[in-house]
């Protein structure tokens, strides 16, 4: 293994930190943005996993030994597509939530609260 | 293109193609239904033939597009994957028939045609891909295909309740997915391959610390999807609100797919010579937390969701034993659990049709007004609690025998937890029975169950189809008992396959059937 690219590693760290911070918010839209950041972080991890940059990995372009590893690039591409699709779905969910509730807050579970209330009232179940 | 490669390709490719076709057929609901049922029946048949074929001639690989590992995508069918694929296809078919009866796909929102049928087929394709995959990245893709379909299904109709539950579910699953990609990136950077067969060799060269870290990361990310305590928080909040057929198929398959992935990755990449202490403790916690949660629920579907969490622990326990006997127990229990959960959730759907509610406080007297539903509930409930001679008992017996063979103090302690959790499951089921079926109704029963807001009269034929498919789900559970001998023998062979990594490698990398 060669030395890992320090800049990229730091960027991954920053993206993950920001993504996690946004994930912990109450609003769904912020959570979506958090996922976008996390997705970028994960894709960069895949890119770093491929080792150092090299020549274009196309047949006939460069000799295979000097080319960069194509496999992580293919994986990152797949992951990008998946992240993109899920982001679109989440935005639709945001929209729907605003339509139904008037805001995009991620709510507590109703049933949990009901059970807790029963507990307080000491009701026979 | 030999017969075996065709057999392996069908469960993934055909549902995906059919999903596209099904989307085009949206204006013709009847054709959609016929297409869905036909495709599911075809996959079921294919899985059955594949099972026999794999059992006769050993593990079968398929290198997609003729690309050899490590570059290409590899699909592998061995005994374990063929068996779970067969059971999953069967369950999907039963639930599909139930959905047709209930008219899940007909619940439109503002004249947008429902996407139930195409999405359901995509779900099956994703599940099949996870079961048949031979590399870690395709495993992720399969999970993602399955989860994308499940996101759509869980928010079907986008009512306020489902949107709320869907948020919890999607955010949790997505977090796990992104962490899984990250983990795969780390695995690739340390080993230089994502092919499972090659990884099973490559992980041996890593330092103990790196191996432990990667193994733990994989366990955590898949553990979120498998609802392993303490990563189970999302499941009981998100499952109960979806339409009944969707909940049934989720409960039956989604978490078990993750359990399958855990078993597959841990046995191939990080085999443990000794019982795995961490997983033993986690499995004990999963069993207890799940069942204690089940004891206090009021909503029937939530109660069943908690028992589902509890019984994930049983399978993790079998894996933690790290012995062939333990894995045999896992395979048996997995099959039993898929069928029993489907049956219970479908019956819960019948109850809801009967009374319009699944709240235990408001139910009662179902045994006298709907004796068939009561009978259909009892069998899987007893099976879940492990009453002999039902399938659940066979699975638990296999696990306990494996535990006794491995008798360290901790293993025996967790085995005691297995017994306790089984008893408490039985208690939870008995409570459900007493409150919902046995006692006098808590409130006067409405004359006609179909007279509810937002739902017209369900035609008699559909109601019959719903009952028949719920009965079929229960019957599959009984069939497992009838076939207990061959099934146990087969599970043993499948477990031996799992433990024998060299033959898996040989089959995938050099093309000699192991």
XYZ file of C-alpha atoms in Angstrom:
639
model
C 0.000 0.000 0.000
C 1.233 3.479 -0.802
C 0.880 6.451 1.483
C -2.697 7.689 1.663
C -3.538 11.133 0.396
C -3.714 13.339 3.484
C -5.827 16.111 1.948
C -8.495 13.655 0.862
C -8.471 11.986 4.260
C -9.024 15.306 6.000
C -11.831 16.166 3.582
C -13.486 12.811 4.333
C -13.229 13.544 8.040
C -14.775 16.977 7.573
C -17.594 15.642 5.416
C -18.430 12.911 7.904
C -18.376 15.339 10.821
C -20.652 17.799 9.037
C -22.925 15.018 7.823
C -23.357 13.519 11.284
C -24.008 16.959 12.767
C -26.789 17.582 10.238
C -28.211 14.077 10.731
C -28.820 14.883 14.378
C -31.115 17.842 13.581
C -34.895 17.687 13.886
C -35.812 18.929 10.421
C -35.904 16.401 7.605
C -34.445 18.828 5.096
C -31.305 19.258 7.183
C -31.083 15.507 7.522
C -31.223 15.214 3.736
C -28.344 17.663 3.455
C -26.505 15.598 6.055
C -26.956 12.537 3.883
C -25.609 14.377 0.876
C -22.452 15.199 2.835
C -22.138 11.678 4.209
C -22.621 10.247 0.732
C -19.807 12.396 -0.608
C -17.617 11.300 2.280
C -18.302 7.630 1.588
C -17.569 8.070 -2.108
C -14.270 9.729 -1.328
C -13.404 6.807 0.942
C -13.950 4.509 -2.038
C -11.752 6.755 -4.157
C -8.961 6.728 -1.571
C -9.274 2.951 -1.348
C -8.105 2.752 -4.952
C -4.639 3.928 -4.010
C -2.696 6.752 -5.652
C -3.823 8.438 -8.846
C -2.437 7.066 -12.109
C -3.046 7.178 -15.815
C -6.508 6.875 -17.360
C -7.571 3.242 -16.921
C -8.737 2.656 -20.479
C -7.651 -0.221 -22.654
C -4.958 1.005 -25.053
C -4.522 4.368 -23.298
C -1.833 3.454 -20.814
C -0.079 0.339 -19.661
C -2.073 -1.409 -16.933
C 0.630 -1.082 -14.301
C 0.659 2.714 -14.504
C -3.120 3.145 -14.638
C -5.141 3.949 -11.541
C -7.399 1.222 -10.167
C -10.709 1.284 -12.086
C -12.688 -0.850 -9.649
C -13.209 1.750 -6.873
C -14.182 4.258 -9.534
C -16.891 1.921 -10.755
C -18.020 1.374 -7.179
C -18.056 5.100 -6.445
C -20.103 5.639 -9.572
C -22.680 3.108 -8.385
C -22.735 4.651 -4.926
C -23.216 8.141 -6.410
C -26.227 6.962 -8.383
C -27.756 5.328 -5.320
C -27.177 8.402 -3.141
C -28.697 10.577 -5.821
C -31.824 8.442 -6.064
C -32.316 8.286 -2.326
C -31.842 12.050 -2.024
C -34.601 12.571 -4.579
C -36.880 10.238 -2.630
C -36.130 11.996 0.648
C -36.869 15.393 -0.888
C -40.212 14.055 -2.074
C -40.845 12.882 1.486
C -39.940 16.359 2.774
C -42.431 17.880 0.386
C -45.131 15.444 1.415
C -44.426 16.108 5.083
C -44.774 19.846 4.569
C -48.071 19.217 2.764
C -49.423 17.004 5.541
C -48.026 18.557 8.694
C -46.996 22.032 7.618
C -43.380 21.395 8.564
C -40.707 18.758 8.000
C -39.995 17.806 11.585
C -39.188 14.124 12.190
C -41.665 13.176 14.875
C -41.613 10.839 17.826
C -43.595 7.670 17.563
C -47.250 8.037 18.556
C -47.540 4.579 20.059
C -44.509 5.115 22.275
C -46.091 8.238 23.692
C -49.400 6.462 24.213
C -47.719 3.698 26.188
C -45.832 6.231 28.262
C -49.056 8.064 29.025
C -50.738 4.826 30.070
C -47.821 4.224 32.374
C -48.345 7.592 33.992
C -52.058 7.095 34.420
C -51.451 3.652 35.910
C -54.143 2.274 33.645
C -55.019 -1.426 33.539
C -53.971 -2.978 30.209
C -24.916 -20.330 -20.973
C -25.347 -23.596 -19.157
C -28.418 -24.666 -17.230
C -26.964 -23.742 -13.856
C -25.992 -20.200 -14.848
C -29.469 -19.653 -16.242
C -30.977 -20.912 -12.981
C -28.878 -18.448 -10.989
C -29.647 -15.510 -13.274
C -33.433 -15.897 -13.356
C -34.348 -14.844 -9.770
C -32.535 -11.516 -10.205
C -33.071 -10.687 -13.860
C -36.664 -11.761 -14.461
C -38.305 -9.779 -11.614
C -36.381 -6.659 -12.636
C -37.480 -6.935 -16.267
C -41.011 -7.729 -15.165
C -40.995 -4.666 -12.894
C -40.381 -2.423 -15.878
C -43.101 -4.154 -17.825
C -45.444 -3.933 -14.851
C -44.941 -0.183 -14.670
C -46.022 0.138 -18.300
C -49.072 -1.988 -17.549
C -50.320 0.391 -14.837
C -53.561 1.155 -16.720
C -54.434 -2.553 -16.749
C -54.521 -3.725 -13.111
C -55.690 -7.214 -13.964
C -52.787 -7.837 -16.338
C -50.431 -6.409 -13.695
C -51.680 -8.888 -11.142
C -51.393 -11.836 -13.498
C -47.870 -10.767 -14.451
C -46.803 -10.398 -10.812
C -48.151 -13.748 -9.732
C -46.718 -15.468 -12.817
C -43.253 -14.035 -12.277
C -43.271 -14.952 -8.587
C -44.395 -18.481 -9.421
C -41.620 -18.732 -12.023
C -38.997 -17.573 -9.528
C -40.336 -20.052 -6.980
C -40.059 -22.894 -9.496
C -36.586 -21.739 -10.487
C -35.474 -21.622 -6.853
C -36.775 -25.147 -6.272
C -34.886 -26.514 -9.286
C -31.776 -24.576 -8.231
C -31.977 -26.059 -4.738
C -32.060 -29.619 -6.071
C -29.306 -28.839 -8.568
C -26.996 -27.278 -5.969
C -27.644 -30.091 -3.527
C -26.629 -32.622 -6.165
C -23.647 -30.948 -7.736
C -22.327 -28.523 -5.133
C -21.786 -24.753 -5.090
C -22.396 -23.091 -8.461
C -20.821 -19.795 -9.536
C -21.940 -17.427 -12.282
C -19.481 -14.858 -13.586
C -21.693 -12.158 -15.024
C -20.664 -11.264 -18.564
C -17.816 -13.753 -18.423
C -15.642 -11.429 -16.289
C -13.562 -13.443 -13.861
C -12.997 -12.278 -10.267
C -11.733 -9.881 -9.001
C -12.968 -7.665 -11.859
C -16.383 -9.113 -12.612
C -19.577 -9.449 -10.646
C -19.909 -12.961 -9.320
C -23.117 -14.671 -8.326
C -22.836 -17.819 -6.263
C -25.505 -20.328 -5.325
C -24.741 -22.734 -2.526
C -27.096 -24.810 -0.380
C -27.748 -22.067 2.161
C -28.554 -19.362 -0.381
C -30.688 -21.700 -2.496
C -32.747 -22.685 0.552
C -33.433 -19.144 1.771
C -34.176 -18.068 -1.791
C -36.744 -20.835 -2.127
C -38.478 -19.947 1.141
C -38.405 -16.233 0.316
C -39.933 -16.776 -3.108
C -42.656 -18.884 -1.529
C -43.445 -16.215 1.056
C -43.437 -13.484 -1.591
C -45.942 -15.432 -3.645
C -48.280 -16.017 -0.683
C -48.160 -12.360 0.342
C -48.705 -11.268 -3.254
C -51.912 -13.317 -3.397
C -53.004 -11.749 -0.108
C -52.286 -8.289 -1.508
C -54.331 -9.057 -4.600
C -57.192 -10.155 -2.347
C -56.935 -7.087 -0.160
C -56.563 -4.751 -3.113
C -53.449 -3.056 -1.733
C -52.526 -1.891 -5.195
C -55.924 -0.285 -5.716
C -55.525 2.241 -2.914
C -54.893 5.275 -5.077
C -53.909 8.709 -3.963
C -55.224 11.597 -6.061
C -55.464 9.462 -9.216
C -51.779 8.556 -9.314
C -51.714 4.856 -10.206
C -50.311 2.750 -7.392
C -46.794 1.445 -7.879
C -47.281 -1.558 -5.604
C -46.745 -4.282 -8.221
C -43.591 -3.000 -9.923
C -42.024 -2.096 -6.586
C -42.816 -5.487 -5.137
C -41.021 -7.188 -8.021
C -38.000 -4.912 -7.546
C -38.010 -5.886 -3.871
C -37.842 -9.570 -4.802
C -35.013 -8.927 -7.272
C -33.013 -7.125 -4.589
C -33.568 -9.918 -2.090
C -32.522 -12.544 -4.633
C -29.406 -10.530 -5.488
C -28.333 -10.392 -1.835
C -28.818 -14.135 -1.454
C -26.910 -14.999 -4.614
C -24.141 -12.442 -4.566
C -20.519 -13.484 -4.455
C -18.944 -10.125 -3.731
C -19.279 -7.525 -1.040
C -20.129 -4.602 -3.278
C -22.904 -6.431 -5.091
C -24.217 -7.338 -1.642
C -24.493 -3.623 -0.968
C -26.172 -3.028 -4.327
C -28.648 -5.836 -3.648
C -29.464 -4.436 -0.212
C -29.882 -1.024 -1.760
C -32.233 -2.268 -4.497
C -34.257 -4.046 -1.825
C -34.304 -1.013 0.471
C -35.215 1.428 -2.286
C -38.227 -0.738 -3.042
C -39.038 -0.932 0.659
C -38.878 2.871 1.056
C -41.530 3.177 -1.610
C -43.651 0.375 -0.170
C -43.546 1.655 3.407
C -44.771 5.093 2.337
C -47.344 3.653 -0.077
C -50.230 6.085 -0.334
C -48.207 8.639 1.679
C -50.708 9.080 4.496
C -49.596 11.215 7.431
C -48.862 8.186 9.598
C -46.838 6.432 6.915
C -44.802 9.495 6.122
C -43.892 9.802 9.797
C -42.977 6.123 10.096
C -41.239 6.187 6.736
C -38.932 8.978 7.881
C -37.659 6.951 10.825
C -37.195 3.889 8.667
C -35.521 5.588 5.727
C -33.136 7.641 7.846
C -32.022 4.594 9.845
C -31.604 2.358 6.821
C -29.807 5.013 4.857
C -27.349 5.682 7.659
C -26.556 1.976 7.693
C -26.159 1.954 3.912
C -23.696 4.820 3.862
C -21.683 3.231 6.651
C -21.714 -0.013 4.657
C -20.204 1.740 1.617
C -17.568 3.245 3.868
C -16.822 -0.189 5.325
C -16.514 -1.666 1.835
C -14.099 1.107 0.957
C -11.999 0.237 4.002
C -12.117 -3.479 3.183
C -11.005 -2.770 -0.373
C -8.179 -0.503 0.724
C -6.796 -3.138 3.100
C -7.233 -6.211 0.889
C -7.517 -4.964 -2.693
C -10.583 -7.056 -3.523
C -14.287 -7.212 -2.753
C -14.851 -10.745 -3.993
C -15.992 -12.825 -1.011
C -14.061 -15.908 -2.058
C -10.835 -13.936 -2.397
C -11.562 -12.024 0.803
C -11.808 -15.290 2.709
C -8.112 -15.761 1.939
C -7.077 -12.129 2.097
C -8.459 -11.444 5.582
C -6.165 -14.107 7.003
C -3.138 -11.947 6.106
C -4.387 -8.855 7.956
C -3.271 -7.959 11.441
C -5.599 -9.078 14.220
C -6.592 -5.491 15.007
C -7.561 -4.650 11.420
C -9.515 -7.885 11.058
C -11.362 -7.267 14.287
C -12.199 -3.719 13.245
C -13.517 -4.702 9.809
C -15.497 -7.600 11.276
C -17.048 -5.309 13.859
C -17.866 -2.618 11.306
C -19.630 -5.150 9.107
C -21.490 -6.549 12.100
C -22.665 -3.083 13.132
C -23.846 -1.909 9.713
C -25.646 -5.141 8.945
C -26.818 -5.280 12.549
C -28.742 -2.043 12.029
C -30.555 -3.640 9.123
C -31.077 -6.868 11.021
C -32.513 -5.017 14.048
C -29.929 -6.324 16.483
C -30.264 -4.733 19.933
C -29.103 -1.971 20.559
C -29.586 -1.101 16.871
C -33.247 -2.112 16.668
C -34.871 1.194 17.634
C -36.345 1.894 14.196
C -38.154 -1.369 13.555
C -41.186 -1.305 15.880
C -41.813 2.337 14.979
C -41.833 1.868 11.243
C -43.316 -1.544 10.411
C -46.827 -1.373 11.896
C -48.145 1.519 9.819
C -47.562 0.090 6.337
C -50.283 -1.872 4.503
C -50.596 -5.411 5.892
C -49.020 -7.292 2.962
C -46.077 -4.906 2.987
C -45.555 -5.301 6.729
C -45.780 -9.071 6.372
C -43.170 -9.273 3.648
C -40.878 -6.822 5.455
C -41.116 -8.697 8.729
C -40.517 -11.978 6.969
C -37.654 -11.012 4.721
C -35.876 -7.695 5.218
C -34.283 -8.367 8.583
C -33.577 -11.975 7.622
C -31.777 -10.830 4.490
C -29.513 -8.829 6.763
C -29.054 -11.835 9.053
C -28.131 -13.868 5.976
C -25.592 -11.208 5.030
C -24.126 -11.247 8.548
C -23.815 -15.035 8.506
C -22.313 -15.033 5.022
C -19.732 -12.329 5.662
C -18.716 -13.474 9.136
C -18.344 -17.148 8.212
C -16.385 -16.409 5.053
C -14.279 -13.449 6.066
C -13.880 -13.577 9.823
C -14.324 -17.158 11.000
C -13.938 -17.517 14.759
C -12.340 -20.621 16.230
C -14.071 -20.099 19.589
C -17.598 -18.960 20.543
C -17.714 -15.220 19.958
C -18.242 -13.504 23.320
C -19.407 -10.135 21.989
C -22.038 -11.608 19.696
C -23.220 -13.970 22.441
C -23.871 -11.017 24.754
C -25.572 -9.036 21.981
C -27.783 -11.974 21.047
C -28.845 -12.411 24.669
C -29.682 -8.699 24.865
C -31.620 -8.901 21.600
C -33.699 -11.847 22.825
C -34.558 -10.227 26.150
C -35.156 -6.635 25.050
C -37.334 -7.757 22.165
C -39.534 -10.049 24.166
C -39.898 -7.672 27.121
C -40.975 -5.003 24.671
C -43.523 -7.409 23.218
C -45.069 -8.050 26.642
C -46.272 -4.468 27.115
C -47.491 -3.489 23.644
C -51.072 -2.629 22.907
C -50.982 -2.608 19.102
C -50.880 -6.165 17.724
C -48.510 -5.266 14.892
C -46.087 -3.588 17.263
C -46.231 -6.596 19.539
C -45.335 -8.853 16.625
C -42.556 -6.462 15.579
C -41.006 -6.778 19.031
C -41.142 -10.566 18.937
C -39.450 -10.303 15.556
C -36.592 -8.346 17.126
C -36.368 -10.896 19.912
C -36.041 -13.824 17.541
C -33.281 -12.184 15.523
C -31.297 -12.864 18.701
C -31.792 -16.601 18.340
C -30.145 -16.611 14.933
C -27.263 -14.423 16.112
C -26.785 -16.854 18.985
C -26.377 -19.755 16.550
C -23.797 -17.776 14.591
C -21.945 -16.753 17.756
C -21.403 -20.406 18.677
C -19.051 -20.667 15.661
C -19.706 -24.350 15.124
C -21.333 -26.332 12.331
C -24.090 -27.356 14.735
C -24.753 -23.724 15.578
C -24.966 -22.787 11.910
C -27.373 -25.676 11.329
C -29.569 -24.114 13.990
C -29.304 -20.731 12.251
C -30.388 -22.154 8.892
C -33.322 -24.042 10.427
C -34.395 -21.086 12.516
C -34.130 -18.650 9.635
C -36.456 -20.739 7.486
C -38.930 -21.202 10.332
C -38.853 -17.543 11.250
C -39.544 -16.333 7.708
C -42.669 -18.459 7.457
C -43.986 -17.858 10.961
C -43.676 -14.067 10.826
C -45.476 -13.927 7.498
C -48.319 -16.025 8.871
C -48.684 -13.914 12.024
C -48.743 -10.586 10.222
C -51.223 -11.838 7.631
C -53.485 -13.059 10.438
C -53.159 -9.659 12.095
C -54.370 -8.202 8.816
C -57.388 -10.516 8.908
C -58.107 -9.323 12.442
C -57.971 -5.733 11.286
C -60.432 -6.501 8.490
C -62.713 -8.213 10.977
C -62.782 -5.395 13.534
C -61.183 -2.362 11.989
C -58.636 -2.093 14.776
C -55.599 -3.958 16.068
C -55.558 -2.321 19.492
C -55.635 -4.996 22.197
C -57.662 -2.726 24.469
C -60.490 -2.665 21.972
C -60.375 -6.190 20.621
C -61.969 -9.229 22.215
C -64.142 -12.231 21.573
C -62.621 -12.955 18.189
C -62.536 -16.668 18.949
C -66.320 -16.804 18.830
C -66.934 -14.394 15.957
C -64.035 -15.474 13.726
C -62.998 -18.999 14.710
C -60.973 -19.531 11.530
C -58.814 -16.467 12.198
C -58.323 -17.632 15.769
C -57.175 -21.055 14.615
C -54.849 -19.511 12.055
C -53.337 -17.338 14.773
C -52.768 -20.142 17.267
C -50.533 -22.358 15.140
C -47.848 -19.811 14.223
C -48.047 -18.255 17.699
C -47.251 -21.596 19.315
C -44.561 -22.213 16.726
C -42.958 -18.882 17.613
C -43.030 -19.784 21.294
C -41.352 -23.091 20.495
C -44.095 -25.515 21.445
C -43.314 -29.045 20.211
C -43.771 -30.427 17.587
C -43.966 -27.178 15.604
C -41.147 -25.774 13.469
C -40.028 -23.235 16.064
C -39.331 -26.030 18.501
C -37.135 -27.834 15.974
C -35.074 -24.713 15.387
C -34.690 -23.966 19.078
C -33.783 -27.588 19.813
C -31.034 -27.470 17.182
C -29.673 -24.260 18.707
C -29.732 -25.622 22.254
C -28.062 -28.877 21.197
C -25.338 -26.844 19.530
C -24.983 -24.787 22.705
C -24.591 -27.870 24.882
C -21.916 -29.192 22.541
C -20.003 -25.929 23.007
C -20.597 -25.750 26.771
C -18.589 -22.832 28.084
C -20.160 -21.003 31.070
C -21.149 -17.993 28.958
C -22.684 -20.140 26.222
C -24.746 -21.999 28.798
C -25.868 -18.727 30.340
C -27.051 -17.473 26.961
C -28.720 -20.840 26.340
C -30.685 -20.203 29.537
C -31.670 -16.837 28.076
C -32.885 -18.679 24.956
C -35.194 -20.760 27.130
C -36.367 -17.729 29.083
C -37.024 -15.723 25.923
C -39.020 -18.638 24.483
C -41.161 -18.779 27.610
C -41.710 -15.040 27.578
C -42.600 -15.181 23.881
C -45.209 -17.758 24.772
C -46.435 -15.462 27.541
C -46.699 -12.530 25.118
C -48.591 -14.690 22.646
C -50.901 -15.963 25.379
C -51.609 -12.403 26.458
C -52.463 -11.542 22.865
C -54.734 -14.588 22.691
C -56.548 -13.797 25.918
C -57.097 -10.136 25.153
C -57.932 -10.325 21.472
C -59.540 -13.705 21.015
C -60.772 -15.111 24.282
C -62.288 -12.504 26.587
C -65.634 -10.853 25.999
C -65.418 -7.994 23.532
C -64.320 -4.769 25.168
C -66.783 -2.783 23.101
C -69.830 -3.789 21.057
C -68.827 -5.401 17.774
C -69.980 -3.642 14.640
C -72.294 -5.721 12.494
C -70.406 -5.522 9.250
C -66.639 -5.353 9.336
C -66.447 -3.759 5.920
C -68.459 -0.691 6.946
C -65.484 1.473 7.725
C -64.461 4.898 6.680
C -62.557 4.998 3.432
C -63.224 1.394 2.500
C -66.072 0.026 0.479
C -67.442 -3.458 0.697
C -64.732 -5.997 -0.079
C -66.130 -8.605 -2.443
C -66.496 -12.073 -1.008
C -64.039 -13.610 -3.473
C -61.238 -11.286 -2.347
C -61.969 -11.947 1.301
C -61.717 -15.656 0.533
C -58.429 -15.126 -1.255
C -57.070 -13.243 1.755
C -58.091 -16.006 4.127
C -56.749 -18.663 1.800
C -53.357 -17.026 1.478
C -53.098 -16.491 5.237
C -53.997 -20.154 5.647
C -51.358 -21.034 3.053
C -48.739 -19.158 5.083
C -49.716 -21.140 8.181
C -49.679 -24.334 6.138
C -46.119 -23.691 4.953
C -45.131 -23.604 8.619
C -46.769 -26.989 9.116
C -45.059 -28.345 6.010
C -41.740 -27.479 7.614
C -42.676 -29.804 10.451
C -43.681 -32.559 8.055
C -40.376 -32.180 6.248
C -38.396 -31.751 9.461
C -36.125 -34.749 8.838
C -34.971 -33.888 5.314
C -34.879 -30.184 6.198
C -32.629 -30.786 9.190
C -30.335 -32.987 7.116
C -30.218 -30.358 4.403
C -29.529 -27.579 6.907
C -26.660 -29.631 8.271
C -25.169 -29.944 4.792
C -25.697 -26.214 4.222
C -23.963 -25.410 7.515
C -21.070 -27.700 6.637
C -20.805 -25.766 3.357
C -20.641 -22.504 5.275
C -17.896 -23.780 7.524
C -15.924 -25.250 4.621
C -14.440 -22.124 3.075
C -11.947 -23.937 0.877
C -14.643 -25.583 -1.237
C -16.449 -22.245 -1.639
C -13.217 -20.690 -2.840
C -12.564 -23.615 -5.159
C -16.032 -23.407 -6.673
C -15.896 -19.656 -7.261
C -12.296 -19.077 -8.245
C -11.364 -22.178 -10.191
C -14.771 -23.359 -11.318
C -14.602 -26.813 -9.763
C -17.894 -27.604 -8.047
C -17.251 -27.987 -4.317
